Coordinates of C-alpha atoms in Angstrom, one line a residue:
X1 CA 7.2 4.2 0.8
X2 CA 10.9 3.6 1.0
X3 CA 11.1 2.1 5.0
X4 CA 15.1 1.2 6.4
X5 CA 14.8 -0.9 8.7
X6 CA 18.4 -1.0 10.9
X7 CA 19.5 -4.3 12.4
X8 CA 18.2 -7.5 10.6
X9 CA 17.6 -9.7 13.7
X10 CA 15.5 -11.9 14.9
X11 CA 13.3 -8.7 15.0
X12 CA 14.2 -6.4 12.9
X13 CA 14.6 -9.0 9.8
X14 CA 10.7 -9.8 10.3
X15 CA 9.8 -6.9 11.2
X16 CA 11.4 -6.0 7.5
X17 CA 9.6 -8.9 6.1
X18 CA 6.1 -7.6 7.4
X19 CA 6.7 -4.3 6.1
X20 CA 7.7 -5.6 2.6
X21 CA 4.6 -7.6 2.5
X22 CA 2.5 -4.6 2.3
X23 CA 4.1 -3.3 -1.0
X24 CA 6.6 -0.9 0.3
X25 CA 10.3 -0.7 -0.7
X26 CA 12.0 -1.8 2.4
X27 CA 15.8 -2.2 2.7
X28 CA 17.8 -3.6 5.6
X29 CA 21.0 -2.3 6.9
X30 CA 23.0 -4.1 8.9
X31 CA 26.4 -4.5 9.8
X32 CA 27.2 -7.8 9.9
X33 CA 28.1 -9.0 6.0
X34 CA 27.1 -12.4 5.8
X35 CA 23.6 -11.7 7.0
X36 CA 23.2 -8.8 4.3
X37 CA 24.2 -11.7 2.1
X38 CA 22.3 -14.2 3.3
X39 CA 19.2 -12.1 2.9
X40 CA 19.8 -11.0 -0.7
X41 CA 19.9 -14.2 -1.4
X42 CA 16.8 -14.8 0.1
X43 CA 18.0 -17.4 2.9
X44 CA 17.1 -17.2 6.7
X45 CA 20.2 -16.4 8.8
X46 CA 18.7 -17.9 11.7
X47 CA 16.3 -20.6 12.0
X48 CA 13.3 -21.1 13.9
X49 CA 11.3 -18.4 13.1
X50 CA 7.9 -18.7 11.4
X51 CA 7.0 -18.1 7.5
X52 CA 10.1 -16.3 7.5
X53 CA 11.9 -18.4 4.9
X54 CA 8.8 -18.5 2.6
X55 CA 8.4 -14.7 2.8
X56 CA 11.7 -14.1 1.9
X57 CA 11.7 -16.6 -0.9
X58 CA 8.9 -14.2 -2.2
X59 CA 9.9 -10.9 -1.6
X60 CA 13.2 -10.6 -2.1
X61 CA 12.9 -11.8 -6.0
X62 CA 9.9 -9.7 -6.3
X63 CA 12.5 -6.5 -5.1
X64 CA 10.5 -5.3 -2.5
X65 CA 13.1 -6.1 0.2
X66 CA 16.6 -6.2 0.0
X67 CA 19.9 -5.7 2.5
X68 CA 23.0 -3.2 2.9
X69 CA 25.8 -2.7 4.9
X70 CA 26.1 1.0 3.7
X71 CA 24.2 3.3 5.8
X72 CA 23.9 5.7 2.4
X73 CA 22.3 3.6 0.4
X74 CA 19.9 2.6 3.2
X75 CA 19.1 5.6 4.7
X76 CA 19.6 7.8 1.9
X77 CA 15.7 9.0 0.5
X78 CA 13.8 6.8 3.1
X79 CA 10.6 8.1 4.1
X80 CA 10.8 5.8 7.3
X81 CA 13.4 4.9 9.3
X82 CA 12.4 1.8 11.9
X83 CA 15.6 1.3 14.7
X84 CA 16.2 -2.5 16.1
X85 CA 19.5 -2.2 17.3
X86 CA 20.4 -4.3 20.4
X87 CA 21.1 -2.1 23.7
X88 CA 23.0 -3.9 25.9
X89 CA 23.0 -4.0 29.5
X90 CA 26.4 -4.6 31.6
X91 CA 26.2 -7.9 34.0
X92 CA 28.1 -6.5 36.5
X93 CA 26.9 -2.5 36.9
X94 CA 23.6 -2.8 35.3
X95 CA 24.0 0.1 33.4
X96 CA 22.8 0.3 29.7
X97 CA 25.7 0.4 27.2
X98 CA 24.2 2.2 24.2
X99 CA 27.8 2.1 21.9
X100 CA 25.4 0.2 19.6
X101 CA 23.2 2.6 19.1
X102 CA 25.3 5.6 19.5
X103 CA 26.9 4.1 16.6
X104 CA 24.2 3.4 14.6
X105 CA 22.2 7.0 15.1
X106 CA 25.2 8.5 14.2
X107 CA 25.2 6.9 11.0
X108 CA 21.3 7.1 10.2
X109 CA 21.6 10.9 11.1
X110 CA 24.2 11.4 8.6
X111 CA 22.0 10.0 5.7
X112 CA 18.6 11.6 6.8
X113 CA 16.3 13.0 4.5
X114 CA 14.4 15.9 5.3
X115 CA 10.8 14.5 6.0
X116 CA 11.6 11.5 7.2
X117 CA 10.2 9.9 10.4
X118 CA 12.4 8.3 12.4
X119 CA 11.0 5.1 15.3
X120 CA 13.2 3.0 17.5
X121 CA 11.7 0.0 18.6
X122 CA 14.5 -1.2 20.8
X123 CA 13.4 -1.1 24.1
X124 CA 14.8 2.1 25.9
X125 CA 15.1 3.5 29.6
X126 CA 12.5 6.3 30.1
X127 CA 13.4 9.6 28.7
X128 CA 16.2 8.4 26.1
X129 CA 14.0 9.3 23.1
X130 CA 13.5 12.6 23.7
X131 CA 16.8 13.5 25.8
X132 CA 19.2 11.2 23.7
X133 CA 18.2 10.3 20.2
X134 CA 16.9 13.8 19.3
X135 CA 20.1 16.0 19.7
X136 CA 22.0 13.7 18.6
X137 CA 20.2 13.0 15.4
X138 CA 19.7 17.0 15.1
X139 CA 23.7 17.3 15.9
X140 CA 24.7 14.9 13.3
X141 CA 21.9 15.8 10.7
X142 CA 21.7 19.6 10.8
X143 CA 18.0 19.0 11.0
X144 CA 15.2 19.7 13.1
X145 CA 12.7 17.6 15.3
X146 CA 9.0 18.5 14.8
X147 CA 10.1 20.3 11.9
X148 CA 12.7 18.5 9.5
X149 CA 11.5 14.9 10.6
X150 CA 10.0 12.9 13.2
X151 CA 10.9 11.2 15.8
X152 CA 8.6 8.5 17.8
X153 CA 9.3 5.2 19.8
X154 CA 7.4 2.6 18.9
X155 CA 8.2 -0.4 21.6
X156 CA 8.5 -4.1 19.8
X157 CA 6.2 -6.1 21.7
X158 CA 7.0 -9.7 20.1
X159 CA 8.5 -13.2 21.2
X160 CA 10.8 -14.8 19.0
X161 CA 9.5 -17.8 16.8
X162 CA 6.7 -16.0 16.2
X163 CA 6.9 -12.1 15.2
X164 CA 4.6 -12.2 12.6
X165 CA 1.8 -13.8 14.6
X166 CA 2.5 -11.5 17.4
X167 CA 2.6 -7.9 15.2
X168 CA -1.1 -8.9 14.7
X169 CA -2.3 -9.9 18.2
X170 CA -0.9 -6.8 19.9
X171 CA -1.4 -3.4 20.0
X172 CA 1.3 -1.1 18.5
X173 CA 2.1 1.3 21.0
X174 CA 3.3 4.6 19.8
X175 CA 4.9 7.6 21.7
X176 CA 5.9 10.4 20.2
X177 CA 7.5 14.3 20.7
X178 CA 4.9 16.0 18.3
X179 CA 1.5 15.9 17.5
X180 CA 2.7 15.5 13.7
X181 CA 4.8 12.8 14.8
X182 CA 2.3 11.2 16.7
X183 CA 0.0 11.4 13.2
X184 CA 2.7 9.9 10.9
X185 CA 4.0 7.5 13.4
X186 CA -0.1 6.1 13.5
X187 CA -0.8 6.5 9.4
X188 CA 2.7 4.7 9.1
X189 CA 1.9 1.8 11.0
X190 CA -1.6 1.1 10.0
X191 CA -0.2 0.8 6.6
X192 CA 2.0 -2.0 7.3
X193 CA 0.1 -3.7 9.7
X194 CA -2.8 -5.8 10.2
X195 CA -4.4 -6.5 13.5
X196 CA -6.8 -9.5 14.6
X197 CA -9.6 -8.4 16.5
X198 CA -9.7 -8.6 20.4
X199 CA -12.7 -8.2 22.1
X200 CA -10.7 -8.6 25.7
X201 CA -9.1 -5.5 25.1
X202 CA -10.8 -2.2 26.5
X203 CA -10.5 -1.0 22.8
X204 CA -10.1 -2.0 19.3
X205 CA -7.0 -4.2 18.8
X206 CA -4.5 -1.4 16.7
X207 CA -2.1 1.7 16.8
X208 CA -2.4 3.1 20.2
X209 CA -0.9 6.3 20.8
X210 CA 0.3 7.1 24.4
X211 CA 0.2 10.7 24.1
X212 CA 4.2 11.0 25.0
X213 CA 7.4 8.7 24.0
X214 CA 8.2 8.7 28.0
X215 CA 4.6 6.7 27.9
X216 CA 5.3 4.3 25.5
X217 CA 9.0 3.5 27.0
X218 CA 7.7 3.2 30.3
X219 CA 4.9 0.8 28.7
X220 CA 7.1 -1.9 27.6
X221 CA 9.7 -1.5 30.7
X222 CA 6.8 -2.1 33.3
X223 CA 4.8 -5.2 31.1
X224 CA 8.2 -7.2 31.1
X225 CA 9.2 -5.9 35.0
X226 CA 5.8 -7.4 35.6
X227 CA 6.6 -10.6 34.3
X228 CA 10.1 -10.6 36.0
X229 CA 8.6 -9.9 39.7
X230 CA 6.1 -12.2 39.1
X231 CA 8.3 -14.9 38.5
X232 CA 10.9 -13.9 41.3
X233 CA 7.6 -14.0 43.6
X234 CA 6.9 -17.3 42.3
X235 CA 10.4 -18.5 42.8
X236 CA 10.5 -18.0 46.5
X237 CA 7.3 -19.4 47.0
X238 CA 8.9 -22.4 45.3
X239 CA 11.6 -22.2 47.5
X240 CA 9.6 -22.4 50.5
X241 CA 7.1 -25.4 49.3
X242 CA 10.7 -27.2 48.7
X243 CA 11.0 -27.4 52.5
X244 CA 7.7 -28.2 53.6
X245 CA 6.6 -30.9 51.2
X246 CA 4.5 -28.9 49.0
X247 CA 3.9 -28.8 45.0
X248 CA 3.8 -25.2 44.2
X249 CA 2.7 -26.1 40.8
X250 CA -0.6 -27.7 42.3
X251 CA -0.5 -24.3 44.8
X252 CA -0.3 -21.9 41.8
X253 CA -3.6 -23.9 39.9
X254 CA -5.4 -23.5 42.7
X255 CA -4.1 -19.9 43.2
X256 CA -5.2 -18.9 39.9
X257 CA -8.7 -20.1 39.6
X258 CA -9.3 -17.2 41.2
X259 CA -9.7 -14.5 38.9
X260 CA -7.7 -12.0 40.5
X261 CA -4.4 -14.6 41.2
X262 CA -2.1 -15.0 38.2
X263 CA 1.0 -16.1 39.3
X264 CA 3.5 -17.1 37.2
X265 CA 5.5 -20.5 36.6
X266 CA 9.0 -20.8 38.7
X267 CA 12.1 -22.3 37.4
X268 CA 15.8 -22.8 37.0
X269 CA 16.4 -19.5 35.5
X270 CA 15.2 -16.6 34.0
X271 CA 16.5 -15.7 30.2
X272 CA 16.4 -14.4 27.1
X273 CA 16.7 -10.4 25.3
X274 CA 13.8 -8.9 27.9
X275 CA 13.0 -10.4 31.1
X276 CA 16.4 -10.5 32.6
X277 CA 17.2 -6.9 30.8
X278 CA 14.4 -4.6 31.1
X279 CA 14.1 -5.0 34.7
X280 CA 17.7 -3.3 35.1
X281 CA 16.4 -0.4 32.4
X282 CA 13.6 0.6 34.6
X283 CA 16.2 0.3 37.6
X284 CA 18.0 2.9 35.6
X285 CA 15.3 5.5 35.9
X286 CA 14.4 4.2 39.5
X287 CA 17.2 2.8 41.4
X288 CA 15.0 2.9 44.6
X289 CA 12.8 0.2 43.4
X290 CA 13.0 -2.6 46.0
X291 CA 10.1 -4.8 44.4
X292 CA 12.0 -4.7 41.1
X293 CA 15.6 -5.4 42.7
X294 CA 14.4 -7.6 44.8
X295 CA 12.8 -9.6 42.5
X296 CA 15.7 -9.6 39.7
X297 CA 18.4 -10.9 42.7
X298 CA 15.8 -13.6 43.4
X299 CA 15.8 -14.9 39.7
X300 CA 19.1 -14.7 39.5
X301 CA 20.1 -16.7 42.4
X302 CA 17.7 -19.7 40.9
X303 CA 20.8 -21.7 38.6
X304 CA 22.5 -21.7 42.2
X305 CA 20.0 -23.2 44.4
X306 CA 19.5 -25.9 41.2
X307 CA 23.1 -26.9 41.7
X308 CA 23.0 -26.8 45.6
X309 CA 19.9 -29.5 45.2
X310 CA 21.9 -31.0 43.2
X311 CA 24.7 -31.1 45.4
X312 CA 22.6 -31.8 48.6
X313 CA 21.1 -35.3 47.1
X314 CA 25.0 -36.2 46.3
X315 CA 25.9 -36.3 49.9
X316 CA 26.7 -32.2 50.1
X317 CA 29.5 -32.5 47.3
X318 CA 29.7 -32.3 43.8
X319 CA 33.7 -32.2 43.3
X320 CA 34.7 -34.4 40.5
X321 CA 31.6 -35.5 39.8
X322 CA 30.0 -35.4 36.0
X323 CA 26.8 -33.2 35.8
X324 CA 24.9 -32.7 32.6
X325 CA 23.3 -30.0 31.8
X326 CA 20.6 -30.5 29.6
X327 CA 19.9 -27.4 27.5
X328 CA 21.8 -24.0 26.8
X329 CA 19.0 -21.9 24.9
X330 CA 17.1 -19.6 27.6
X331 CA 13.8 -21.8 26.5
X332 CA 12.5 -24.6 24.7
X333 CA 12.7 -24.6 20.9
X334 CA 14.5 -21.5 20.7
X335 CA 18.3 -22.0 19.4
X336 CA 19.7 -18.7 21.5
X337 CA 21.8 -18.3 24.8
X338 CA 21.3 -14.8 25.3
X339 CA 21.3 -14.2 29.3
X340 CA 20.0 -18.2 29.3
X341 CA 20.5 -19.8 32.7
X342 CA 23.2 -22.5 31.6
X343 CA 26.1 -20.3 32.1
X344 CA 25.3 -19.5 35.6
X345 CA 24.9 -23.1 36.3
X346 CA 28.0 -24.4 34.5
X347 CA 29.9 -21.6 36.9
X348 CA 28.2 -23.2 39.5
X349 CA 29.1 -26.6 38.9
X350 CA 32.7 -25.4 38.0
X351 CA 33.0 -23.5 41.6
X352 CA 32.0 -26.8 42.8
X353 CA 34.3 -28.9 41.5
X354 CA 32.5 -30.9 39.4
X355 CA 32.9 -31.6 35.8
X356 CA 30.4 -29.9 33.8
X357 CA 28.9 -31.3 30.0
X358 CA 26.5 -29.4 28.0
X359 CA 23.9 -30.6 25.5
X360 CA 21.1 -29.1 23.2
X361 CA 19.6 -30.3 20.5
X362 CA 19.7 -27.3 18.9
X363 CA 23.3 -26.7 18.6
X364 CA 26.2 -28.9 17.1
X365 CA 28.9 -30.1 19.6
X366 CA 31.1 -27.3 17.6
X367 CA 28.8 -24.7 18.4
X368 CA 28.6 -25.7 22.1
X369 CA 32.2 -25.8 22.6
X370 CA 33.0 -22.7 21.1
X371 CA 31.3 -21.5 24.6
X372 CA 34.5 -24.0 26.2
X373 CA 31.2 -25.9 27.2
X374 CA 32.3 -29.7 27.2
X375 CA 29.6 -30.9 25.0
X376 CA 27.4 -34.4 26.2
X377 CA 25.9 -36.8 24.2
X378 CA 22.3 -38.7 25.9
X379 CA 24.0 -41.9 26.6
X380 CA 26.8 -40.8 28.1
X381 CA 27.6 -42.0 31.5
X382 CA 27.1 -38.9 34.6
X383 CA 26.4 -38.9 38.1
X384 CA 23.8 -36.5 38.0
X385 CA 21.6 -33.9 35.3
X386 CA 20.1 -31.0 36.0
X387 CA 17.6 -30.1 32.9
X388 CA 18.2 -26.1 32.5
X389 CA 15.6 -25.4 29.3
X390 CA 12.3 -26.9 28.3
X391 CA 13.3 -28.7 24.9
X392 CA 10.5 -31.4 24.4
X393 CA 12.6 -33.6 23.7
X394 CA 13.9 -33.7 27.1
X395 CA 9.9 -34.6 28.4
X396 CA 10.7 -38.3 27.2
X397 CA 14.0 -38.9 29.0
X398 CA 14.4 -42.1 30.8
X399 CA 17.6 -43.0 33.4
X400 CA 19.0 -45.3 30.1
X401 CA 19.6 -41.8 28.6
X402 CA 21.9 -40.7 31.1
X403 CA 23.4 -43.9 32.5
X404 CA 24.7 -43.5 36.0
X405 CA 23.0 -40.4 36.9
X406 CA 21.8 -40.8 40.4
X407 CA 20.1 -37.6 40.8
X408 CA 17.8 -35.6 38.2
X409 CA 16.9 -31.5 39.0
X410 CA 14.2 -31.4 37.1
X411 CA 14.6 -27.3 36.4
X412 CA 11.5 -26.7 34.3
X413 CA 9.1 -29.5 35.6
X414 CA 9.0 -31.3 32.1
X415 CA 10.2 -34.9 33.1
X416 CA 7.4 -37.3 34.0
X417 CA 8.1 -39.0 37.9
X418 CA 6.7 -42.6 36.9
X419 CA 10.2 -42.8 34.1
X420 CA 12.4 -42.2 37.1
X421 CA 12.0 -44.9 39.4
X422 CA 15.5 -45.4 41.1
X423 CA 16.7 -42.1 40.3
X424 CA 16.1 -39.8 43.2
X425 CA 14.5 -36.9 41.0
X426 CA 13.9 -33.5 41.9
X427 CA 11.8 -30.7 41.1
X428 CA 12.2 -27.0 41.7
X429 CA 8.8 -25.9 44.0
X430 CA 8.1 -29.7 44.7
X431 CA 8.9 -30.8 48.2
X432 CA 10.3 -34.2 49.1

């Protein structure tokens, strides 16, 4: 098969990879030069993931995958077309900009073959499959659905860091507006897919098809909705235990050695491309959901109530004072800021008054300040930190790494209590 695969991020580009590694001719289209580039010349434009460098350094020489930035030469004769484009969600509204992938449909429709099947992977309110991407491909295209080609949504289901591991260990969900597509879409993806068995699951670990692509959109919008209201319940639990001298942590063990209790871990902040988006997707389709809204205000009131503890342990005030903030990816060993909680507690700190300095080991001082973060160095002297992502390194901090700091919010519970003798240290879901 010829497969275009449309947006070489940190999905689509292994999901390319994956696809390549089967034998097929895969060829990425993407926008942005320098990563076409980058993967022609078979060099990771983004770091962290794994075996993606040593797959590239195979493939790419061996011609089974290569990059564009020309939608013709992509598109043009593919037998499958796999979408990855981002769709964004505005901060303020809540409503899904799809300019993106407006934009990029338009350009895959022009280019179609007839007989080609078509997937987006990008996760998608309910109902824009069928009542979006179809017309529009059929307006631009001159072809037909069900007749000319196919179109199916096929949810990515995969954490960053680790897509190849993940493509195995989870079903592939598959929706689609045919019968034939259903067929194609299933065929397609057991040929470039392998799956490890799981004897957990109800039935064999592989392509599942959910008899509609309203099914399969809704899938992935409730099993990340889950997550988020399962944290925002954990969060005000945390809240709670923080005024009557409990550990929520040693609550939530206890908690969930019983089979039916699995409540998730609280924290300073809620980030990433899924847990702090979908939730507002499936709000969308069903603005009356309470649990839902509820549970995403919760969340994102966390990187507040870390500053106010802050705050609150430095006599009620924080103006003037210097406040690290230890981390600016959304989570530990991941080198990306999308929706991560460090920008709503530098606001914080800044509505405050106090003087906030950033630091990740991930990123260069350039790279944080091209935020207008002030970047800090460990060893710098601060009146307080407040540690916003779980970077190990940060488990092994000691008060000589942040001389002068008199008050440590310990946001993701990594820090170990006997290092901080002296420094009045806090926890988020531990009570005094």
């Amino acid at each position: 098969m010829k497969i275009a695969v449309v947006a070489l991020g940190k999905i689509g580009l292994p999901l390319a990879v994956q696809f390549a590694s089967k034998g097929h001719r895969v060829v990425g289209v993407d926008v942005n030069q320098r990563t076409v580039d980058l993967v022609n010349q078979a060099k990771e434009p983004f770091p962290g993931e794994a075996h993606l460098q040593e797959m590239l350094s195979r493939l790419v020489p061996s011609g089974h995958l290569r990059a564009t930035a020309d939608y013709a030469d992509g598109i043009g004769g593919a037998d499958v077309v796999v979408v990855v484009v981002p769709l964004f969600v505005d901060q303020q509204t809540w409503q899904p900009d799809f300019g993106w992938l407006d934009s990029a449909t338009r350009s895959l429709a022009a280019h179609l073959s007839p007989g080609a099947l078509v997937c987006y992977e990008t996760t998608l309110p309910v109902g824009t499959t069928r009542q979006r991407w179809k017309p529009l491909i059929e307006s631009v295209s001159g072809l037909r659905e069900g007749i000319d080609f196919d179109l199916v949504f096929s949810p990515e289901r995969v954490l960053t860091g680790r897509v190849l591991r993940d493509l195995r260990r989870y079903p592939k969900l598959i929706g689609a507006l045919t019968e034939r597509g259903a067929r194609r879409a299933e065929a397609f993806y057991r040929a470039v897919l392998e799956f490890d068995a799981r004897p957990d699951l109800s039935r064999p670990n592989g392509v599942w098809d959910l008899g509609s692509a309203e099914a399969a959109e809704l899938a992935k919008l409730a099993e990340t909705t889950f997550r988020d209201v399962n944290i925002g319940l954990a969060n005000q639990f945390a809240r709670f235990a923080e005024g009557h001298g409990i550990d929520i942590y040693q609550v939530i063990e206890a908690s969930n050695s019983q089979p039916y209790s699995h409540i998730h871990r609280p924290g300073i902040a809620v980030g990433g491309h899924c847990i702090p988006v979908y939730p507002r997707l499936y709000l969308y389709n069903d603005p009356d959901a309470t649990i839902v809204r509820a549970a995403r205000e919760a969340n994102m009131a966390m990187p507040v109530h870390a500053v106010e503890l802050a705050a609150a342990a430095l006599d009620g005030s924080l103006a003037g004072r210097k406040v690290a903030v230890l981390g600016a990816s959304y989570r530990g060993r991941v080198k990306e800021t999308a929706f991560s909680g460090v920008f709503a507690v530098v606001d914080a700190l800044v509505e405050r008054g106090a003087v906030p300095l950033v630091h990740d080991p991930m990123f260069a001082e350039e790279e944080l300040a091209e935020h207008g973060w002030t970047p800090y160095r460990l060893g710098m002297p601060v009146d307080a930190a407040i540690i916003q992502t779980d970077h190990p390194v940060y488990a092994d901090l000691e008060p000589a790494d942040l001389p002068g700091a008199k008050v440590l919010v310990d946001g993701r519970r990594v820090t170990a209590p006997e290092r901080w003798a002296g420094v009045t240290r806090l926890v988020i879901g531990v009570g005094a």
